[in-house]
PDB file of C-alpha atoms in Angstrom:
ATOM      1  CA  UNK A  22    -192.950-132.525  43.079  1.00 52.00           C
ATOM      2  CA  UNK A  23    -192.378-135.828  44.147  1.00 54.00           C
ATOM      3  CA  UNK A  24    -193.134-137.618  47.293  1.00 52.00           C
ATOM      4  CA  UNK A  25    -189.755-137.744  48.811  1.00 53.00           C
ATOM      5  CA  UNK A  26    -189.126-133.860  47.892  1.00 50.00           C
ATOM      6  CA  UNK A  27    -192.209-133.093  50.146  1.00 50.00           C
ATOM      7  CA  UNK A  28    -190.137-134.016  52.759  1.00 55.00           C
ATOM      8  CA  UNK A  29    -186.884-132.897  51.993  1.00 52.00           C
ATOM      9  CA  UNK A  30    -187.452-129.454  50.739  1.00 55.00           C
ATOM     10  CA  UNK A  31    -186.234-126.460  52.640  1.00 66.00           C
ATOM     11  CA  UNK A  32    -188.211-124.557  54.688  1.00 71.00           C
ATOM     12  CA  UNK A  33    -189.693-120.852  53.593  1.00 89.00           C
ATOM     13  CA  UNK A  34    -190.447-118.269  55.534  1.00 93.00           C
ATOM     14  CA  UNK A  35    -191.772-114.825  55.469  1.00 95.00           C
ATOM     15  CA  UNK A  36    -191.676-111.892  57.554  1.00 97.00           C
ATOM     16  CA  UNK A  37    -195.444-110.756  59.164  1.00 96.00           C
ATOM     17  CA  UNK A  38    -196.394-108.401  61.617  1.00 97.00           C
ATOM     18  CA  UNK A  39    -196.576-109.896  65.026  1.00 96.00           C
ATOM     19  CA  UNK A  40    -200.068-110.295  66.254  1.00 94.00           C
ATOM     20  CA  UNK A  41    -202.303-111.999  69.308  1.00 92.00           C
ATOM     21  CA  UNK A  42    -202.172-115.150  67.854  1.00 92.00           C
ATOM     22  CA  UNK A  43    -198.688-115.541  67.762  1.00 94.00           C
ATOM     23  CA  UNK A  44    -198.038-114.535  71.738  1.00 94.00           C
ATOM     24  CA  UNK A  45    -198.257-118.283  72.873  1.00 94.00           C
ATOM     25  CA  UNK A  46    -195.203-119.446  70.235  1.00 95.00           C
ATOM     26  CA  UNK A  47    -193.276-116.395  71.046  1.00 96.00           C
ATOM     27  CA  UNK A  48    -193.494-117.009  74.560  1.00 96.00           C
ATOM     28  CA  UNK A  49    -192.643-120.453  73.990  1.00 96.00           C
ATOM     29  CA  UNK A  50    -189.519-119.521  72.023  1.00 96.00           C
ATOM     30  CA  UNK A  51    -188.733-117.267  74.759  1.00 96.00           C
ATOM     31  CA  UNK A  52    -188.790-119.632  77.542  1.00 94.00           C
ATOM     32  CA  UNK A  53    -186.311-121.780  75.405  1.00 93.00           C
ATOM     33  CA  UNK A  54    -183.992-119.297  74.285  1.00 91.00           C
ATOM     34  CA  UNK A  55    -183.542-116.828  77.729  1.00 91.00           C
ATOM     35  CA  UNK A  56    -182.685-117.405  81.009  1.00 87.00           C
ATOM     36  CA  UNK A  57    -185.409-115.301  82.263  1.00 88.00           C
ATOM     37  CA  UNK A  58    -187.644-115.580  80.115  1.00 92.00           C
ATOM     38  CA  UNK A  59    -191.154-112.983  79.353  1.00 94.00           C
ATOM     39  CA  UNK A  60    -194.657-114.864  79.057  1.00 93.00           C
ATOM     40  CA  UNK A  61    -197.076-114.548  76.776  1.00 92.00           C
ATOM     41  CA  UNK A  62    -199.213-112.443  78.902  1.00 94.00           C
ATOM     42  CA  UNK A  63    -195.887-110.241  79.560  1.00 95.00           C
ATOM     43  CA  UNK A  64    -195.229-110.038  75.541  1.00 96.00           C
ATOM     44  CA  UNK A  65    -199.338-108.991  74.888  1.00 96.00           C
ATOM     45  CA  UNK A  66    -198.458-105.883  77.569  1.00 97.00           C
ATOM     46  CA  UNK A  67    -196.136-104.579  75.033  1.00 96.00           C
ATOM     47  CA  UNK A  68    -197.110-105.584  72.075  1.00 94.00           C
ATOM     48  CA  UNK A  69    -200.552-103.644  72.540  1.00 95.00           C
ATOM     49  CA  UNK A  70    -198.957-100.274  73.870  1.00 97.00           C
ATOM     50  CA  UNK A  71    -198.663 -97.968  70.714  1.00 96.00           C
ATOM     51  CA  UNK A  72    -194.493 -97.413  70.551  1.00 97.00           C
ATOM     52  CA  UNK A  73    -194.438-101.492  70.143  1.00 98.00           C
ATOM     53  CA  UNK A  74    -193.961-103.271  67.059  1.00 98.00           C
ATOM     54  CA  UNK A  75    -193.045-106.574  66.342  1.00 98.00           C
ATOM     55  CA  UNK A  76    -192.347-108.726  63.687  1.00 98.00           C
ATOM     56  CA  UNK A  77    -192.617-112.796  63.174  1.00 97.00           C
ATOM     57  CA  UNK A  78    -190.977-115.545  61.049  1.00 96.00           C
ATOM     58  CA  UNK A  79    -193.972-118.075  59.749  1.00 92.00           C
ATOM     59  CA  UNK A  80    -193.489-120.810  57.201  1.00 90.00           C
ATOM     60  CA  UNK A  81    -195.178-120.428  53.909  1.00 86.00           C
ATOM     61  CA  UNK A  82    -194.432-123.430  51.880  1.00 79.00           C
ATOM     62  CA  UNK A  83    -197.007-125.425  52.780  1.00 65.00           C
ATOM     63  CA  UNK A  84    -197.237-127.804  55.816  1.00 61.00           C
ATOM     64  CA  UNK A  85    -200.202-129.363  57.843  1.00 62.00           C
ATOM     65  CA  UNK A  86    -198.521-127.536  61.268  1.00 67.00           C
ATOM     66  CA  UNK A  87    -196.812-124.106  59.398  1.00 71.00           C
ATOM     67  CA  UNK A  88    -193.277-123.567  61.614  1.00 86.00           C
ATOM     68  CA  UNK A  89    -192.875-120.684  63.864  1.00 92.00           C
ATOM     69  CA  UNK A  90    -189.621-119.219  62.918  1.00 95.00           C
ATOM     70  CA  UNK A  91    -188.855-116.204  65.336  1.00 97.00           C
ATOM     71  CA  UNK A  92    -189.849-113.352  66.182  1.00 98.00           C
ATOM     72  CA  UNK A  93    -188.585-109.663  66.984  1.00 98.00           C
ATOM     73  CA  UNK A  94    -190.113-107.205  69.055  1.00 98.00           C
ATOM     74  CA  UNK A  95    -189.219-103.245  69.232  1.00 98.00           C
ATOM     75  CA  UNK A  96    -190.308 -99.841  70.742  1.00 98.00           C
ATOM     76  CA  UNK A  97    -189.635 -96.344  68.615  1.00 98.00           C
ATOM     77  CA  UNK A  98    -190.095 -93.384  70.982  1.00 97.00           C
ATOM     78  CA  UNK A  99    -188.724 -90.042  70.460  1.00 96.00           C
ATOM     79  CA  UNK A 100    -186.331 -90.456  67.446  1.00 97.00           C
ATOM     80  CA  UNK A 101    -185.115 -94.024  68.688  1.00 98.00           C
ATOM     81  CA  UNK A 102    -186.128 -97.338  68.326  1.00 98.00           C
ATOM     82  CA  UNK A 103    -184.474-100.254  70.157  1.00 98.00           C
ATOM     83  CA  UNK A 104    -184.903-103.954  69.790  1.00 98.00           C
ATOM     84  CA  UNK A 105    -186.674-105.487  73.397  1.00 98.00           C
ATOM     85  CA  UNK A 106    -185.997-109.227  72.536  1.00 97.00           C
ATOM     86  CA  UNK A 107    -185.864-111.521  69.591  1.00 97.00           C
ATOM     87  CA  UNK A 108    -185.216-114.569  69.212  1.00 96.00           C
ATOM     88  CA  UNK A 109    -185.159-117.554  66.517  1.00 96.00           C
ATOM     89  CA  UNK A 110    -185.713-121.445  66.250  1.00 95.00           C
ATOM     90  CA  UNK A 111    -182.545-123.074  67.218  1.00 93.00           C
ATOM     91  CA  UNK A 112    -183.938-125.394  64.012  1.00 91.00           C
ATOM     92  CA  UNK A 113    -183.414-122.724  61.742  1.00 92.00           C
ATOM     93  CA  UNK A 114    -180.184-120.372  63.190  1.00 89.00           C
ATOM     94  CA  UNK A 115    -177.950-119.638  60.846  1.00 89.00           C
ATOM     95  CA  UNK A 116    -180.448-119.652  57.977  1.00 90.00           C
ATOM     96  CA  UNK A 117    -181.136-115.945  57.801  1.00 94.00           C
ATOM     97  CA  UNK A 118    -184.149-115.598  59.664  1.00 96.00           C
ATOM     98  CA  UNK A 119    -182.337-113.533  62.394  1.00 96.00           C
ATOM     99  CA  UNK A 120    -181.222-111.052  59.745  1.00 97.00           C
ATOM    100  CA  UNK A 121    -184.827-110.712  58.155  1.00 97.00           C
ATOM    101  CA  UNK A 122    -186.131-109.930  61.128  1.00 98.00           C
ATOM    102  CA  UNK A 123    -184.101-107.614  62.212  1.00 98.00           C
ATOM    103  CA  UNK A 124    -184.644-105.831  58.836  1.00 98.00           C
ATOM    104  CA  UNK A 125    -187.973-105.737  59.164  1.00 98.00           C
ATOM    105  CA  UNK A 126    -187.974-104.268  62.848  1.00 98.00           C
ATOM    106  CA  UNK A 127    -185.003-101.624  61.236  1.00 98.00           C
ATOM    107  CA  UNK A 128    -187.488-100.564  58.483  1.00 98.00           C
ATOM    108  CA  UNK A 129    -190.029-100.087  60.899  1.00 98.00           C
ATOM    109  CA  UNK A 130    -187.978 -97.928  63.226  1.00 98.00           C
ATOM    110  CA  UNK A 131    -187.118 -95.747  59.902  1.00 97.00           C
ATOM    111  CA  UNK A 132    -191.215 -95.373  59.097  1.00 97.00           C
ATOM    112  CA  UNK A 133    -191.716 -94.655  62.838  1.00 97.00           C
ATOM    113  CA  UNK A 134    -189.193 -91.820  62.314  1.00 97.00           C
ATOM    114  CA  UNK A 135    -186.314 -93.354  64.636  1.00 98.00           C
ATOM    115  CA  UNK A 136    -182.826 -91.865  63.828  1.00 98.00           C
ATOM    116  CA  UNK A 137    -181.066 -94.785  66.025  1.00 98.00           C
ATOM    117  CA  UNK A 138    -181.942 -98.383  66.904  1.00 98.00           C
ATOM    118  CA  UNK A 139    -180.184 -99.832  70.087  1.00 98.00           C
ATOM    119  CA  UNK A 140    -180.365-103.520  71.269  1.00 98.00           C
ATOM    120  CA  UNK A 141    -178.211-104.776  74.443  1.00 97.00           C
ATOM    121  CA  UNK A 142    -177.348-108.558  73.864  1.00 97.00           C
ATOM    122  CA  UNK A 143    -175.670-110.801  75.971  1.00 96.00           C
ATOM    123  CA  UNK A 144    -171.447-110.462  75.801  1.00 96.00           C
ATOM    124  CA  UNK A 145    -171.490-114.478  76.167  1.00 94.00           C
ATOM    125  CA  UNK A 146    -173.621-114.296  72.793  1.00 94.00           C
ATOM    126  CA  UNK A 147    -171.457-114.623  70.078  1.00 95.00           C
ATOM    127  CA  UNK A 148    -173.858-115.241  67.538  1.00 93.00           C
ATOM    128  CA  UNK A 149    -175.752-112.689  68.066  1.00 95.00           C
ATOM    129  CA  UNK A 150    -173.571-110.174  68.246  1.00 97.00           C
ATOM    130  CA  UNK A 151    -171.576-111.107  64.961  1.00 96.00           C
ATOM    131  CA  UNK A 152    -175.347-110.564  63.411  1.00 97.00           C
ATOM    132  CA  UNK A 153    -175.379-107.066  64.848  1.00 98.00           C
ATOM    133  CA  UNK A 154    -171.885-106.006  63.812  1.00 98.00           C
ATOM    134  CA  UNK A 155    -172.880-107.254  59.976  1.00 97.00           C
ATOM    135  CA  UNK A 156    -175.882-105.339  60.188  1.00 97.00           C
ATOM    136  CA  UNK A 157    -173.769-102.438  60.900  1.00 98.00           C
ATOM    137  CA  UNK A 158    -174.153-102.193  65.323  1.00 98.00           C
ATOM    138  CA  UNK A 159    -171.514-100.735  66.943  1.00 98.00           C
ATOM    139  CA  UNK A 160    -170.766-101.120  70.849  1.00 98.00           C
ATOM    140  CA  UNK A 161    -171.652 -97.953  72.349  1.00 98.00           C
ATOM    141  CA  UNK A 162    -171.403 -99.368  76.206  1.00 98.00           C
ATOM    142  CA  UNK A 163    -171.830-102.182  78.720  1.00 98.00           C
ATOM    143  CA  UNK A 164    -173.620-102.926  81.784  1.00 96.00           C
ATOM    144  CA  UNK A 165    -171.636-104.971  83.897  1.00 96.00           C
ATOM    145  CA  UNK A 166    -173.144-107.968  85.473  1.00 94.00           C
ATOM    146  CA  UNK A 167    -176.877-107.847  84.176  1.00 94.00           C
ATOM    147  CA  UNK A 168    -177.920-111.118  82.517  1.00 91.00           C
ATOM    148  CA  UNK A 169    -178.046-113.706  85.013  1.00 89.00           C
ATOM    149  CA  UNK A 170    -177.935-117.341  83.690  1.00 82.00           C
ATOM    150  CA  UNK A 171    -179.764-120.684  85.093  1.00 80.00           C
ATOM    151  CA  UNK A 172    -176.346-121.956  87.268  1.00 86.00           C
ATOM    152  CA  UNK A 173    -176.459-118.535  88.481  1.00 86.00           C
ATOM    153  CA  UNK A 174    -173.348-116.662  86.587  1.00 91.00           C
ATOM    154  CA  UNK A 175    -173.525-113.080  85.708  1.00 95.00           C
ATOM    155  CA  UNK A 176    -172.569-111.637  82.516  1.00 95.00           C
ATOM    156  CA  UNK A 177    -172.428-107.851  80.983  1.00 96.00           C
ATOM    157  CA  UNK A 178    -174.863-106.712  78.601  1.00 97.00           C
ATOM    158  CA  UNK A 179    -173.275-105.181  75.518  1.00 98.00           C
ATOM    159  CA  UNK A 180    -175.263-101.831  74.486  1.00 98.00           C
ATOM    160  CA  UNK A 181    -175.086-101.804  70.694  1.00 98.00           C
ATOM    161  CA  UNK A 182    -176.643 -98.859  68.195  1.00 98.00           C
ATOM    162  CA  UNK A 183    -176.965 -98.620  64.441  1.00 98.00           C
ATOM    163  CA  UNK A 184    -177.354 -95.049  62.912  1.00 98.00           C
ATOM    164  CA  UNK A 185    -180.345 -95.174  60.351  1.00 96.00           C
ATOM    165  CA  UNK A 186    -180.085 -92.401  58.876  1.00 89.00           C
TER     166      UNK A 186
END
């Protein structure tokens, strides 16, 4: 490898359990990406109850500071699993990380013996929710005015499930 491809190479990442030491970035990411956004304190809370599983994007090709990625976090209780929050880089959208992690957190939810997995997402977020509908979501209902932006504006939250089994 030469010099100049150090620095132009892509990126690679790999999906790993979320853990302690990756609260701080998540909570980071978190404050950039949502309006009201959970801290890192708020994130530990459910990461350490037992239904709570998440999942984070890290860099593995080498680098002096390795990149946080994303990360997803999800609860399985009873036969159903939903997706709390996850978010990715704006660096690195559209590069597949959202989809990886949601396949890791849908994997899970199968192991954890979940039947369904539900996520609500913003209806403004159009990204997002063309992710879910590849991944196979489906709109099962909407809660009108519950995300509240910065300026103040209201928007519905789209209730979206995928069938696992």
């Amino acid at each position: 490898m030469s010099f100049t491809d150090y620095f132009t190479r892509r990126t690679e990442f790999d999906i790993f359990p979320l853990e302690e030491a990756d609260l701080l970035a998540a909570a980071a990411l978190h404050r950039q990406r949502f309006a009201s956004p959970w801290s890192d304190g708020e994130i530990h809370a459910l990461l350490v109850q037992e239904t709570v599983f998440g999942f984070v994007a890290r860099q593995t090709n080498g680098s002096f500071r390795p990149a946080f990625g994303g990360f997803v976090l999800s609860r399985a209780v009873a036969g159903e699993a939903e997706i709390l929050t996850i978010g990715v880089e704006p660096r690195y959208a559209r590069s597949g990380l959202g989809w990886r992690l949601m396949q890791a957190a849908m994997r899970e939810a199968l192991v954890k013996g979940s039947d369904a997995l539900f996520l609500e997402v913003d209806e403004t977020n159009q990204a997002a929710i063309g992710l879910y509908r590849k991944l196979g979501f489906n709109k099962v209902g909407e809660r009108r005015a519950y995300y509240q932006d910065k300026a103040g504006q209201r928007t519905a939250a789209l209730v979206m499930r995928l069938d696992l089994r």
